[in-house]
mmCIF file of C-alpha atoms in Angstrom:
data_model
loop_
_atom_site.group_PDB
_atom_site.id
_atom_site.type_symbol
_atom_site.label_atom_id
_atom_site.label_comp_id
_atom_site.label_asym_id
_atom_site.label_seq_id
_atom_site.Cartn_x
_atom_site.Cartn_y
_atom_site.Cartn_z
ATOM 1 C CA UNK A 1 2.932 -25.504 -22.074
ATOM 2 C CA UNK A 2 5.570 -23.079 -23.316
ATOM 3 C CA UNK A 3 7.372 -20.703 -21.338
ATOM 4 C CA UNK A 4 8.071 -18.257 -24.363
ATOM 5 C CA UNK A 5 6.726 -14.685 -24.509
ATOM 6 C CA UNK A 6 5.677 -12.012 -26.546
ATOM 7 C CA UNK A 7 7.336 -8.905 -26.618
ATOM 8 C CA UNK A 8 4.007 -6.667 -25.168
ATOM 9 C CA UNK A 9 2.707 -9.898 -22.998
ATOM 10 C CA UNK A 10 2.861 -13.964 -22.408
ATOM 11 C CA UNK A 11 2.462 -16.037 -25.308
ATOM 12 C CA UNK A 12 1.330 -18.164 -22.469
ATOM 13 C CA UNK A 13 -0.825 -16.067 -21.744
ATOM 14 C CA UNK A 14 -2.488 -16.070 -25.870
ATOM 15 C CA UNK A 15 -2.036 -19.887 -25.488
ATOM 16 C CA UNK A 16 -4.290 -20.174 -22.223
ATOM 17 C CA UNK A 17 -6.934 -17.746 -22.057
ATOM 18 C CA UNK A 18 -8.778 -15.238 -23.689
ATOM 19 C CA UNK A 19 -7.735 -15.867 -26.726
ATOM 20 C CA UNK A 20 -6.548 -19.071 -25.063
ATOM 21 C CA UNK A 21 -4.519 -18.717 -28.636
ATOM 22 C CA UNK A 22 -1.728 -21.002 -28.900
ATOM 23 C CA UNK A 23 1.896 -20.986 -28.126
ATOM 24 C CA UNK A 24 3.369 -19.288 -31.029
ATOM 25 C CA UNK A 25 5.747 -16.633 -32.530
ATOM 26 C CA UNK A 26 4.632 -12.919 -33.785
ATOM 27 C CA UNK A 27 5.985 -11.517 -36.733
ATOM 28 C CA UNK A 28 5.292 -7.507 -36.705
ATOM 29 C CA UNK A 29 4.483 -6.884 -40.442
ATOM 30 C CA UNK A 30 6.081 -4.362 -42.336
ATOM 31 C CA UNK A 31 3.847 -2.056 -45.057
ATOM 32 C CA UNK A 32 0.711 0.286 -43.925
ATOM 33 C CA UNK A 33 -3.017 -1.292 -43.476
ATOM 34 C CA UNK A 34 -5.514 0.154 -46.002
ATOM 35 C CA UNK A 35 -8.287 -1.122 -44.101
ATOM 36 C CA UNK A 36 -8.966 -3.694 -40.952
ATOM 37 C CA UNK A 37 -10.570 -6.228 -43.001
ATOM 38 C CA UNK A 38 -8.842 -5.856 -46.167
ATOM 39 C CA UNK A 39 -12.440 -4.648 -47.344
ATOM 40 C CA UNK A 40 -15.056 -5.952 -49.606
ATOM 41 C CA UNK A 41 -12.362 -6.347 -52.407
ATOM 42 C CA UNK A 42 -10.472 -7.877 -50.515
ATOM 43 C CA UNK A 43 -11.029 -11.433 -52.477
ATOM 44 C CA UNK A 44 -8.587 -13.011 -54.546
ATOM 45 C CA UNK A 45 -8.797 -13.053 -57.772
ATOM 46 C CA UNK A 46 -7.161 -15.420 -60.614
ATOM 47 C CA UNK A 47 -7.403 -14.410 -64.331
ATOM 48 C CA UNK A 48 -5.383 -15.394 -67.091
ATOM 49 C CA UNK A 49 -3.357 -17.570 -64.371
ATOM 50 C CA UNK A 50 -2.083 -14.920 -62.013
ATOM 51 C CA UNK A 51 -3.283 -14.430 -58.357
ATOM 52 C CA UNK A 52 -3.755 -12.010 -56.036
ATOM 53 C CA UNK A 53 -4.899 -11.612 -52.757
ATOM 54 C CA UNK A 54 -5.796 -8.777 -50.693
ATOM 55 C CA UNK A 55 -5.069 -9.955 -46.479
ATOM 56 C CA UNK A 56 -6.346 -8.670 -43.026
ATOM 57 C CA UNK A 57 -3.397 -6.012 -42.939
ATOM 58 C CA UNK A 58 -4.095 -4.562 -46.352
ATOM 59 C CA UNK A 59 -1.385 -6.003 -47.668
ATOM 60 C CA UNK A 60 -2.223 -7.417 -51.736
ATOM 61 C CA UNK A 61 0.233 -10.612 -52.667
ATOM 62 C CA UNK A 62 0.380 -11.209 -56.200
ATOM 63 C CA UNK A 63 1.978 -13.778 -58.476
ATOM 64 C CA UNK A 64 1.811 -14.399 -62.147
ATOM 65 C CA UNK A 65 0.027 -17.861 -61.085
ATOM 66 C CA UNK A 66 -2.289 -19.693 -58.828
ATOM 67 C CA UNK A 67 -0.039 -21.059 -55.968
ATOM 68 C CA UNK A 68 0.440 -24.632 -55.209
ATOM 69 C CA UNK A 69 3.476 -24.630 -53.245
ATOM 70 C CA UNK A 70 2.026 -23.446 -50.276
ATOM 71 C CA UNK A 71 3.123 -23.379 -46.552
ATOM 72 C CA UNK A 72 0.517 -22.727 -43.765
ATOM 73 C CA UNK A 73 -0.008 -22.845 -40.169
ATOM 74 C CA UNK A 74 -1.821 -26.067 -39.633
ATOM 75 C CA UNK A 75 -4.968 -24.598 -38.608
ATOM 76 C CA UNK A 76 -4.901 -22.677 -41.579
ATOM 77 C CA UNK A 77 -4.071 -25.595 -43.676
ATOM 78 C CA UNK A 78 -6.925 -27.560 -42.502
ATOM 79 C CA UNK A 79 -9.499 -25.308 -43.111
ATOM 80 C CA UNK A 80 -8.189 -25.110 -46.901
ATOM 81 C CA UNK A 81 -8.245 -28.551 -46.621
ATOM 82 C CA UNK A 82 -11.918 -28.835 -46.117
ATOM 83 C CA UNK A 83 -12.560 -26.413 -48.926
ATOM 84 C CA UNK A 84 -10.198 -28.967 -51.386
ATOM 85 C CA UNK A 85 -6.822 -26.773 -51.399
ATOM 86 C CA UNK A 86 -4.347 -29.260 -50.296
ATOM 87 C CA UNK A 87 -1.295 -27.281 -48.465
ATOM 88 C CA UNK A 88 1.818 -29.691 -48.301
ATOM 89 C CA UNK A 89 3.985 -28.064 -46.085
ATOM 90 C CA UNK A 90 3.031 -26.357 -42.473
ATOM 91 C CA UNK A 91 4.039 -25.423 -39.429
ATOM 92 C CA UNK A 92 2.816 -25.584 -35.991
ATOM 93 C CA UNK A 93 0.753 -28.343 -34.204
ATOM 94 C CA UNK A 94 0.775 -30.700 -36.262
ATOM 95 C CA UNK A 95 1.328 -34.340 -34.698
ATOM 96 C CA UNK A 96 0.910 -35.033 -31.067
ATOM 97 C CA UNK A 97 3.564 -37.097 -29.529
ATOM 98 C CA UNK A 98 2.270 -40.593 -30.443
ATOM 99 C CA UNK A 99 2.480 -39.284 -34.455
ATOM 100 C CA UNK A 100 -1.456 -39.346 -34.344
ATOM 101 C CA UNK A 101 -2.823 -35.881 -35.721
ATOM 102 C CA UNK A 102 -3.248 -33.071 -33.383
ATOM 103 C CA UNK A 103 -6.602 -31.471 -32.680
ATOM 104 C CA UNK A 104 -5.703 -28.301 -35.057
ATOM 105 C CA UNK A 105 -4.308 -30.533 -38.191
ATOM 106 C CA UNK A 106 -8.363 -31.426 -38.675
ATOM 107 C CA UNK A 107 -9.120 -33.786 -41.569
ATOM 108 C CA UNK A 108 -5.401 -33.312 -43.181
ATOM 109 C CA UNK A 109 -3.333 -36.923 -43.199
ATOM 110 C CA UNK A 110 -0.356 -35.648 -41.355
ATOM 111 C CA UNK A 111 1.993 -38.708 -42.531
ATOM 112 C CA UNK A 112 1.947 -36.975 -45.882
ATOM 113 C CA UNK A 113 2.817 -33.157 -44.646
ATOM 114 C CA UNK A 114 6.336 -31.693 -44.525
ATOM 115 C CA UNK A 115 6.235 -30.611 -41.003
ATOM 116 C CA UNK A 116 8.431 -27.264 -40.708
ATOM 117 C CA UNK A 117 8.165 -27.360 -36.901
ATOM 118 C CA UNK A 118 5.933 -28.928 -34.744
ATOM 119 C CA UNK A 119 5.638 -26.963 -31.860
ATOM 120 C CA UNK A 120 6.470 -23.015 -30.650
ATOM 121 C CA UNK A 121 9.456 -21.158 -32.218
ATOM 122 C CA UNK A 122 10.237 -24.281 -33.723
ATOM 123 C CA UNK A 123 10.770 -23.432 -37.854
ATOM 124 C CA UNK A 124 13.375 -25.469 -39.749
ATOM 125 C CA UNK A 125 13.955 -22.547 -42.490
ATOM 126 C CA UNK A 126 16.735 -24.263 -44.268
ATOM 127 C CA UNK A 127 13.916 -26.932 -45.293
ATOM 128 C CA UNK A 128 11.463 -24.517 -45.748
ATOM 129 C CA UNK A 129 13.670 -22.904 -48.450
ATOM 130 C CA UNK A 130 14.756 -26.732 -50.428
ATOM 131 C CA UNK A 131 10.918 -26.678 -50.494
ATOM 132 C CA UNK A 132 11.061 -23.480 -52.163
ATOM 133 C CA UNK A 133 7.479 -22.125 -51.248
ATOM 134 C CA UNK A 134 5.535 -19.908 -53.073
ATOM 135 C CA UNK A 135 3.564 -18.389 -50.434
ATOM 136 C CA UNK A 136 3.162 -18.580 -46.472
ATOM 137 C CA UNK A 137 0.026 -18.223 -45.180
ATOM 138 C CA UNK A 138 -1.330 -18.070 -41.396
ATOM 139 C CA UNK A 139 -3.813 -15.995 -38.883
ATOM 140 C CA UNK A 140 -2.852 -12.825 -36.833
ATOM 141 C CA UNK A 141 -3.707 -12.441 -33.496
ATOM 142 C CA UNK A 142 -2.967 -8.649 -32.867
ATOM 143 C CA UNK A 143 -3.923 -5.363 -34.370
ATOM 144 C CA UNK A 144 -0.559 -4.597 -35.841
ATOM 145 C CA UNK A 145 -0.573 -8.454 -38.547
ATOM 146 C CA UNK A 146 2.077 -10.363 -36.755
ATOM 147 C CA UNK A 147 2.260 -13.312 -38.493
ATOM 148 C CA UNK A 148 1.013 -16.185 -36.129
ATOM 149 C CA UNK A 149 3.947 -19.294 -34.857
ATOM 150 C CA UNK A 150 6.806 -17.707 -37.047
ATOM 151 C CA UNK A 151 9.727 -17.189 -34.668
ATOM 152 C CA UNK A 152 10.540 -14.025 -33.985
ATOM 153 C CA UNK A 153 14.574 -15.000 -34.313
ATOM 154 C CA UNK A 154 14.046 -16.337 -38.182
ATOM 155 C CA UNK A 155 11.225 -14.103 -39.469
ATOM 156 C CA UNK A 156 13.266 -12.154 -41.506
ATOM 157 C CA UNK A 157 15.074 -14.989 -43.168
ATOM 158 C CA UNK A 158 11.600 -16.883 -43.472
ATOM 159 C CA UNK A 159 9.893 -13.581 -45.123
ATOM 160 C CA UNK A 160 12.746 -13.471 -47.821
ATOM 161 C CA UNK A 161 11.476 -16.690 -49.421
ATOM 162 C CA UNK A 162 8.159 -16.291 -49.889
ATOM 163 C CA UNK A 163 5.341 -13.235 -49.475
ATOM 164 C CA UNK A 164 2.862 -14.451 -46.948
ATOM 165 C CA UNK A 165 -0.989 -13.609 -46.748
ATOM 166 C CA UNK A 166 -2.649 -13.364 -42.875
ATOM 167 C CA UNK A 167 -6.311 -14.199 -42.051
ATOM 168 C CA UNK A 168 -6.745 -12.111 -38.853
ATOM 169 C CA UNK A 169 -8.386 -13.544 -35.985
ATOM 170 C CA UNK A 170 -7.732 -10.921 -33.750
ATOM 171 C CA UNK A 171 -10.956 -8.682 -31.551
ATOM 172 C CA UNK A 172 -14.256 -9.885 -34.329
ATOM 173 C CA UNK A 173 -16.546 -12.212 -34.025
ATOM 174 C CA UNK A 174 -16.490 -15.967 -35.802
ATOM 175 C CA UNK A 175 -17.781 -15.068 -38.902
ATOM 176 C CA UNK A 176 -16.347 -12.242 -40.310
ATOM 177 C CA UNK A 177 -12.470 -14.853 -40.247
ATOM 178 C CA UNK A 178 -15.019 -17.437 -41.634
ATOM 179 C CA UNK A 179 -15.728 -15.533 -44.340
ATOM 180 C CA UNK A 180 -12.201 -14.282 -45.504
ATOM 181 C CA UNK A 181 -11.139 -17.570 -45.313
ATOM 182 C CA UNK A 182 -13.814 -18.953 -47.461
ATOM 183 C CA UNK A 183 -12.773 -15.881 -49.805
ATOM 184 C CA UNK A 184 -8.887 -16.739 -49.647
ATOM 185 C CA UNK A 185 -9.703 -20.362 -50.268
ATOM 186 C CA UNK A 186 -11.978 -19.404 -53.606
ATOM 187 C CA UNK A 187 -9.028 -17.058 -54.438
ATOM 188 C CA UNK A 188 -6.860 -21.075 -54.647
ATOM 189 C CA UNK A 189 -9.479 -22.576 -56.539
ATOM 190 C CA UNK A 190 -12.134 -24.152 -54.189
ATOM 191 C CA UNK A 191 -15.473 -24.160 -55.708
ATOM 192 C CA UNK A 192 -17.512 -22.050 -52.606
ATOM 193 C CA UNK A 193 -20.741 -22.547 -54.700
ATOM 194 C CA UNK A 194 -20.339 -26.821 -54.201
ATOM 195 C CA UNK A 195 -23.042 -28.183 -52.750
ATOM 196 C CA UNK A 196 -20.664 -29.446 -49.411
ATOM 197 C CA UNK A 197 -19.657 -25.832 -48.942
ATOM 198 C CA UNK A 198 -22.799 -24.140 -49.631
ATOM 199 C CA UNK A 199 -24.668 -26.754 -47.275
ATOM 200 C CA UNK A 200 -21.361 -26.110 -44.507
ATOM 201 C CA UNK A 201 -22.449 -22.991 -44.354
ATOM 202 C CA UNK A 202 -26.254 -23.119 -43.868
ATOM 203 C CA UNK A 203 -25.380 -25.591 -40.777
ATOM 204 C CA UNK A 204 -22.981 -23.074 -39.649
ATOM 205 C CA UNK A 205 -26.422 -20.424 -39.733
ATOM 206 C CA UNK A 206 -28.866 -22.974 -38.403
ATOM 207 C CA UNK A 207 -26.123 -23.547 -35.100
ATOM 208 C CA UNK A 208 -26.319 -19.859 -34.470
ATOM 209 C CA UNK A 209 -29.092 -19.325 -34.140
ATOM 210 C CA UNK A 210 -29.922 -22.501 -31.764
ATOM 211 C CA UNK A 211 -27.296 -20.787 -30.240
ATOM 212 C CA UNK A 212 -29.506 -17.924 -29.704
ATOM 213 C CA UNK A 213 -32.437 -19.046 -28.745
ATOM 214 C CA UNK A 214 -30.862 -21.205 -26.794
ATOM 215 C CA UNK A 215 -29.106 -18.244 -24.877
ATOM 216 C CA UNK A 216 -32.218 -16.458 -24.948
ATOM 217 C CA UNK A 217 -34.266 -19.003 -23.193
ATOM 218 C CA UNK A 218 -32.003 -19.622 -20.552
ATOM 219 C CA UNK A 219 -30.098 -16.381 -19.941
ATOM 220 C CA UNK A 220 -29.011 -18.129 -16.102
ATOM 221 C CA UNK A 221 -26.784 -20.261 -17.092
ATOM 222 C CA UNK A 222 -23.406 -18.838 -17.068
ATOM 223 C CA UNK A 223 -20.286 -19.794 -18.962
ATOM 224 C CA UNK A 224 -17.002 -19.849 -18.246
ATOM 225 C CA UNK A 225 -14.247 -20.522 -20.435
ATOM 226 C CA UNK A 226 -11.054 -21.991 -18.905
ATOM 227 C CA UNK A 227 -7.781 -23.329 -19.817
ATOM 228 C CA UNK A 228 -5.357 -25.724 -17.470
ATOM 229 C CA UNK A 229 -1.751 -25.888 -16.644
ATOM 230 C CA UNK A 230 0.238 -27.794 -14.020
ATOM 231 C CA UNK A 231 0.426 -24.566 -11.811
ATOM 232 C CA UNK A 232 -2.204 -21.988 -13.052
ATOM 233 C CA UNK A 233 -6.060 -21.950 -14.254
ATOM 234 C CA UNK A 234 -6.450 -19.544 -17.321
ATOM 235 C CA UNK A 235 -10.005 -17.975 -17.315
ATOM 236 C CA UNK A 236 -10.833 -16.209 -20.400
ATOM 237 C CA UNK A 237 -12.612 -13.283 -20.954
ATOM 238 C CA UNK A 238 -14.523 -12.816 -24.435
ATOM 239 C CA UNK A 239 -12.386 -9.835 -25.383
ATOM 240 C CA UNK A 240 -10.166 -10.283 -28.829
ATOM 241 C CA UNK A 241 -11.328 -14.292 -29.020
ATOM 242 C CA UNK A 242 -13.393 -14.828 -32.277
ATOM 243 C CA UNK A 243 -15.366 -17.805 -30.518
ATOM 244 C CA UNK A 244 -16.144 -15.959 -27.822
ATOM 245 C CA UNK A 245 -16.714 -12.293 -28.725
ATOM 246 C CA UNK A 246 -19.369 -14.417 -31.195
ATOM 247 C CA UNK A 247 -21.495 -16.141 -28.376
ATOM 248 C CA UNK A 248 -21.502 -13.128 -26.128
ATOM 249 C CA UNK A 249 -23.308 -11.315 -29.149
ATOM 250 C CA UNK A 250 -25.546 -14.092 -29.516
ATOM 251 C CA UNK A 251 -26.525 -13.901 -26.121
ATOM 252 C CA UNK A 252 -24.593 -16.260 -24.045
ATOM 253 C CA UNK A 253 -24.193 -15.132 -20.205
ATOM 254 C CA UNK A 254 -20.173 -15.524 -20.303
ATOM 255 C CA UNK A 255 -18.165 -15.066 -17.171
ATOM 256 C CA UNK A 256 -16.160 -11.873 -17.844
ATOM 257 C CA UNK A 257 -13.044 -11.623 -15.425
ATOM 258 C CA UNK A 258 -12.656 -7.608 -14.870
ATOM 259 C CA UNK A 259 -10.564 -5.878 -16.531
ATOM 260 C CA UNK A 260 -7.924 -4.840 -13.811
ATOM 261 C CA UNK A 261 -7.638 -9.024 -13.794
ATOM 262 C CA UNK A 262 -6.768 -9.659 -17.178
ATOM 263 C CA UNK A 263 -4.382 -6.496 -17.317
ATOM 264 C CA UNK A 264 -1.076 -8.125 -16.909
ATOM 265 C CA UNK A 265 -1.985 -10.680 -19.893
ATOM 266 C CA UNK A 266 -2.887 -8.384 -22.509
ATOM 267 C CA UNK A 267 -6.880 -7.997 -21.617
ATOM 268 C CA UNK A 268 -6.961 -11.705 -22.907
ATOM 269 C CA UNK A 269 -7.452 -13.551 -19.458
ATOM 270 C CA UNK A 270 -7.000 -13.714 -15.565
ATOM 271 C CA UNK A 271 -4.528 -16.420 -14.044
ATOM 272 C CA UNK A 272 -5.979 -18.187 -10.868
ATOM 273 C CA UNK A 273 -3.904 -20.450 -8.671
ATOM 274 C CA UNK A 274 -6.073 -24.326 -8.619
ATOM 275 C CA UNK A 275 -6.652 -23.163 -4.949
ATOM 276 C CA UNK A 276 -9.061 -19.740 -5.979
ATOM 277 C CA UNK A 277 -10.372 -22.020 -9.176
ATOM 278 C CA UNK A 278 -13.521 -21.806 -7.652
ATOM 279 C CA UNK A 279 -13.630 -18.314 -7.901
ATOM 280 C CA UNK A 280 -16.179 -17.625 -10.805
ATOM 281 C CA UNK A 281 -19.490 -19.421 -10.240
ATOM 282 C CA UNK A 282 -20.403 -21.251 -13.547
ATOM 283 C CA UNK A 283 -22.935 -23.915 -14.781
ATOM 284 C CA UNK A 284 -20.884 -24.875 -17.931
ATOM 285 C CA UNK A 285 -17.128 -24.748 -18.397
ATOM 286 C CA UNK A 286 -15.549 -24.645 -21.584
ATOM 287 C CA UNK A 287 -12.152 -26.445 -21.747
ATOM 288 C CA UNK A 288 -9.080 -25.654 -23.946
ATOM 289 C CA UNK A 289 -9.188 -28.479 -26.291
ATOM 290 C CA UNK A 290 -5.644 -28.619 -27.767
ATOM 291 C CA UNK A 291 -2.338 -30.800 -26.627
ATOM 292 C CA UNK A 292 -0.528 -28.165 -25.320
ATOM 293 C CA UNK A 293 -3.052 -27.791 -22.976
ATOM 294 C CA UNK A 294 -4.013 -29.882 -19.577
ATOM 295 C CA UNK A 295 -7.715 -31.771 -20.497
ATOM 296 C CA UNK A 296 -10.227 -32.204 -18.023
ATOM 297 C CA UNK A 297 -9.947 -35.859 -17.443
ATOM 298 C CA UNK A 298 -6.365 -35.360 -16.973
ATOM 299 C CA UNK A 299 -6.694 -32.646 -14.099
ATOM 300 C CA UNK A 300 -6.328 -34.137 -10.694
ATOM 301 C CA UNK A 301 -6.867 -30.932 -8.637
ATOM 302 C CA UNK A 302 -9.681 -31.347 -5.724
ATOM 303 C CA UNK A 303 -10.028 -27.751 -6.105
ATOM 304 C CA UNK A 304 -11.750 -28.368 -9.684
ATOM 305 C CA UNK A 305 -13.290 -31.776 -9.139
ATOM 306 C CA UNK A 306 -15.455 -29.846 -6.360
ATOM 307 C CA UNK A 307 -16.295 -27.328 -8.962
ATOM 308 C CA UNK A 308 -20.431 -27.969 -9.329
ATOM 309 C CA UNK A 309 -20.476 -27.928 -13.087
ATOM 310 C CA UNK A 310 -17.691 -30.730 -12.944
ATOM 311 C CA UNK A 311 -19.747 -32.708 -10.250
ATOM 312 C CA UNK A 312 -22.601 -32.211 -12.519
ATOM 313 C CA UNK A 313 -20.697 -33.409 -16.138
ATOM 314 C CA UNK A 314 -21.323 -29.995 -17.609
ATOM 315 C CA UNK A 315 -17.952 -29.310 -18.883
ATOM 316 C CA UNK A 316 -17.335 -29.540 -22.735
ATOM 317 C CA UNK A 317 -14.496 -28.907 -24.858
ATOM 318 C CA UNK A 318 -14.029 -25.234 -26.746
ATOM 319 C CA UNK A 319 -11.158 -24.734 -29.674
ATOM 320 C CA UNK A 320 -9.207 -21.145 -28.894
ATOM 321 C CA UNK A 321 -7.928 -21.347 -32.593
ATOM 322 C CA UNK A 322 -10.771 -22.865 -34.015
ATOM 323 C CA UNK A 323 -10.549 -24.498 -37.729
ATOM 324 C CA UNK A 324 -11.526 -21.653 -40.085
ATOM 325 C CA UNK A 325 -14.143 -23.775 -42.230
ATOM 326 C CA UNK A 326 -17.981 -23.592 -41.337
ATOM 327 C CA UNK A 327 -17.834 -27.324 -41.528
ATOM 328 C CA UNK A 328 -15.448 -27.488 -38.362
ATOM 329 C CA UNK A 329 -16.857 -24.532 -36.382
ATOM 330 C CA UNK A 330 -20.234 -25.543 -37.011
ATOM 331 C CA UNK A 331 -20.089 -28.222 -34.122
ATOM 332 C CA UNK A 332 -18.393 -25.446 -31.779
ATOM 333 C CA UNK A 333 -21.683 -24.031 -31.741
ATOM 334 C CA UNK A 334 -23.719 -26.908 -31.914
ATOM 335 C CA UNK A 335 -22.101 -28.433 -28.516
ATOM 336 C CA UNK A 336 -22.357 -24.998 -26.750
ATOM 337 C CA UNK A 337 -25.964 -24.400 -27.942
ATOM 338 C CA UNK A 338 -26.645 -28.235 -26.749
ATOM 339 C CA UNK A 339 -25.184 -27.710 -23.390
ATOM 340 C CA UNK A 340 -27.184 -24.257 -22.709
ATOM 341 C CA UNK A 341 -30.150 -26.396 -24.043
ATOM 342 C CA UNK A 342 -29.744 -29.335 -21.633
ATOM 343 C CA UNK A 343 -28.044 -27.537 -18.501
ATOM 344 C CA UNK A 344 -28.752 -27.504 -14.529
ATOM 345 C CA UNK A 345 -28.923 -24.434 -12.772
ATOM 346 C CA UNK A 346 -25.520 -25.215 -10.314
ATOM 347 C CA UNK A 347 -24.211 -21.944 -9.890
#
């Protein structure tokens, strides 16, 4: 994991925990914020060729046609991917270090992507400017639009070549991202009334709310969502993170660290050394699923392999900066709602 930081707290910190985000770079963005959501006409729209497209900091992008040379975060670019926009250029994890596809490229064949940079404050501009992009788009993970994995040191040379659009995934819950993502992706030309999306989406519905009954009927079991390093066990608490802020409203009994804890990282999570990692009682444990990250069959701590929803096999994986297509957050649900469904009381 990444030693870089934020300017207000540890990137680290995002990448772990509550967010358990991702190691990446914030971009403060410039202009005012007509609204938090960009609002209900906030879609794009393409007539007579030109785009627009209203983002998450009120900021409208338009162009006299319907991009094609786009550049994305990866995440981002996979979830257009599964709506049929094809981004060919992106930026951030992209290939783990055997070339196979990392956890947040999704469906996308990675041999055919121009990679910008692979990992934190890693951004090759001069090739992102021969590839002369039309538009950059990515998430935001903070109330003021920074512009998620651009590097602070070349974001104002990067911002000169293209406008960028940001999907905010920042302090709402799963859905309402889901939905302006759909809405940027119809704004590119993806048919959202196609049978694969429209059925995506009903899958998506039908995992909620098995999520909630689920939650409902067994309102014991507690969850806690973790994240591992060589030195330090993130524990998240549901403030901020899409995922989670979303199963706490349907019900699930989530292990909330206090907030004096999770103070010194932003209100995102609490640090414990792998000696206190037994500090939260918890019948499931949701594990930080991307590279950058320690997985559970990698962790070699006695502390956690004493841990009774690890002696029990009631540890799953969870995605901090989940794909933003109901197609790849539909299992998300699914495998928490399953794990609620099927769980022993160890706690």
């Amino acid at each position: 994991m990444s030693n870089a930081r934020t300017a207000r707290f540890s990137r680290r910190g995002l990448l772990a925990a509550g967010g358990a985000l991702g190691l990446g770079a914030l971009v403060t963005a410039c202009g005012s914020e007509d609204s938090k959501d960009g609002g209900s006409d906030a879609k794009g729209v393409a007539k007579s060729g030109s785009w627009s497209f209203k983002d998450d900091r009120g900021k409208t992008v338009s162009l006299d046609h319907v991009p094609t040379k786009i550049v994305a975060f990866t995440g981002v670019a996979a979830a257009l991917h599964d709506y049929g926009i094809e981004v060919k250029g992106v930026f951030g994890p992209t290939k783990t270090k055997d070339g196979k596809a990392d956890v947040q490229a999704g469906d996308m064949d990675v041999s055919k992507l121009t990679v910008f940079g692979n990992r934190f404050d890693q951004f090759n501009v001069e090739q992102y400017a021969a590839f002369q992009p039309e538009v950059l788009i990515t998430t935001t993970f903070d109330a003021a639009g920074s512009l998620w994995y651009v590097p602070l040191a070349s974001k104002d040379k990067i911002a000169k070549l293209a406008p960028s659009v940001a999907v905010s995934v920042f302090d709402r819950q799963m859905p309402k991202p889901l939905q302006r993502m759909a809405e940027l992706a119809g704004s590119l030309g993806a048919d959202l009334k196609a049978a694969k999306v429209v059925e995506a989406k009903k899958r998506f519905e039908a995992a909620s709310e098995r999520l909630r009954k689920a939650a409902k009927s067994r309102p014991e079991i507690k969850v806690l969502a973790g994240s591992a390093s060589d030195a330090i066990f993130y524990v998240s608490g549901s403030n901020f993170s899409i995922d989670l802020e979303y199963f706490k409203a349907l019900g699930v009994n989530l292990v909330e660290p206090p907030e004096k804890a999770k103070k010194a990282n932003g209100g995102w999570f609490e640090n414990l050394s792998w000696e206190n990692v037994d500090k939260y009682p918890a019948d499931i444990i949701m594990m930080d699923d991307r590279a950058s990250t320690i997985q559970p069959a990698d962790i070699t701590e006695a502390t956690w392999k004493k841990l009774p929803a690890v002696k029990a096999g009631q540890v799953i994986s969870r995605s901090p900066e989940p794909i933003l297509s109901y197609d790849k957050c539909t299992p998300l649900v699914e495998n928490l709602a399953k794990a609620i469904e099927s769980a022993k009381k160890v706690s």
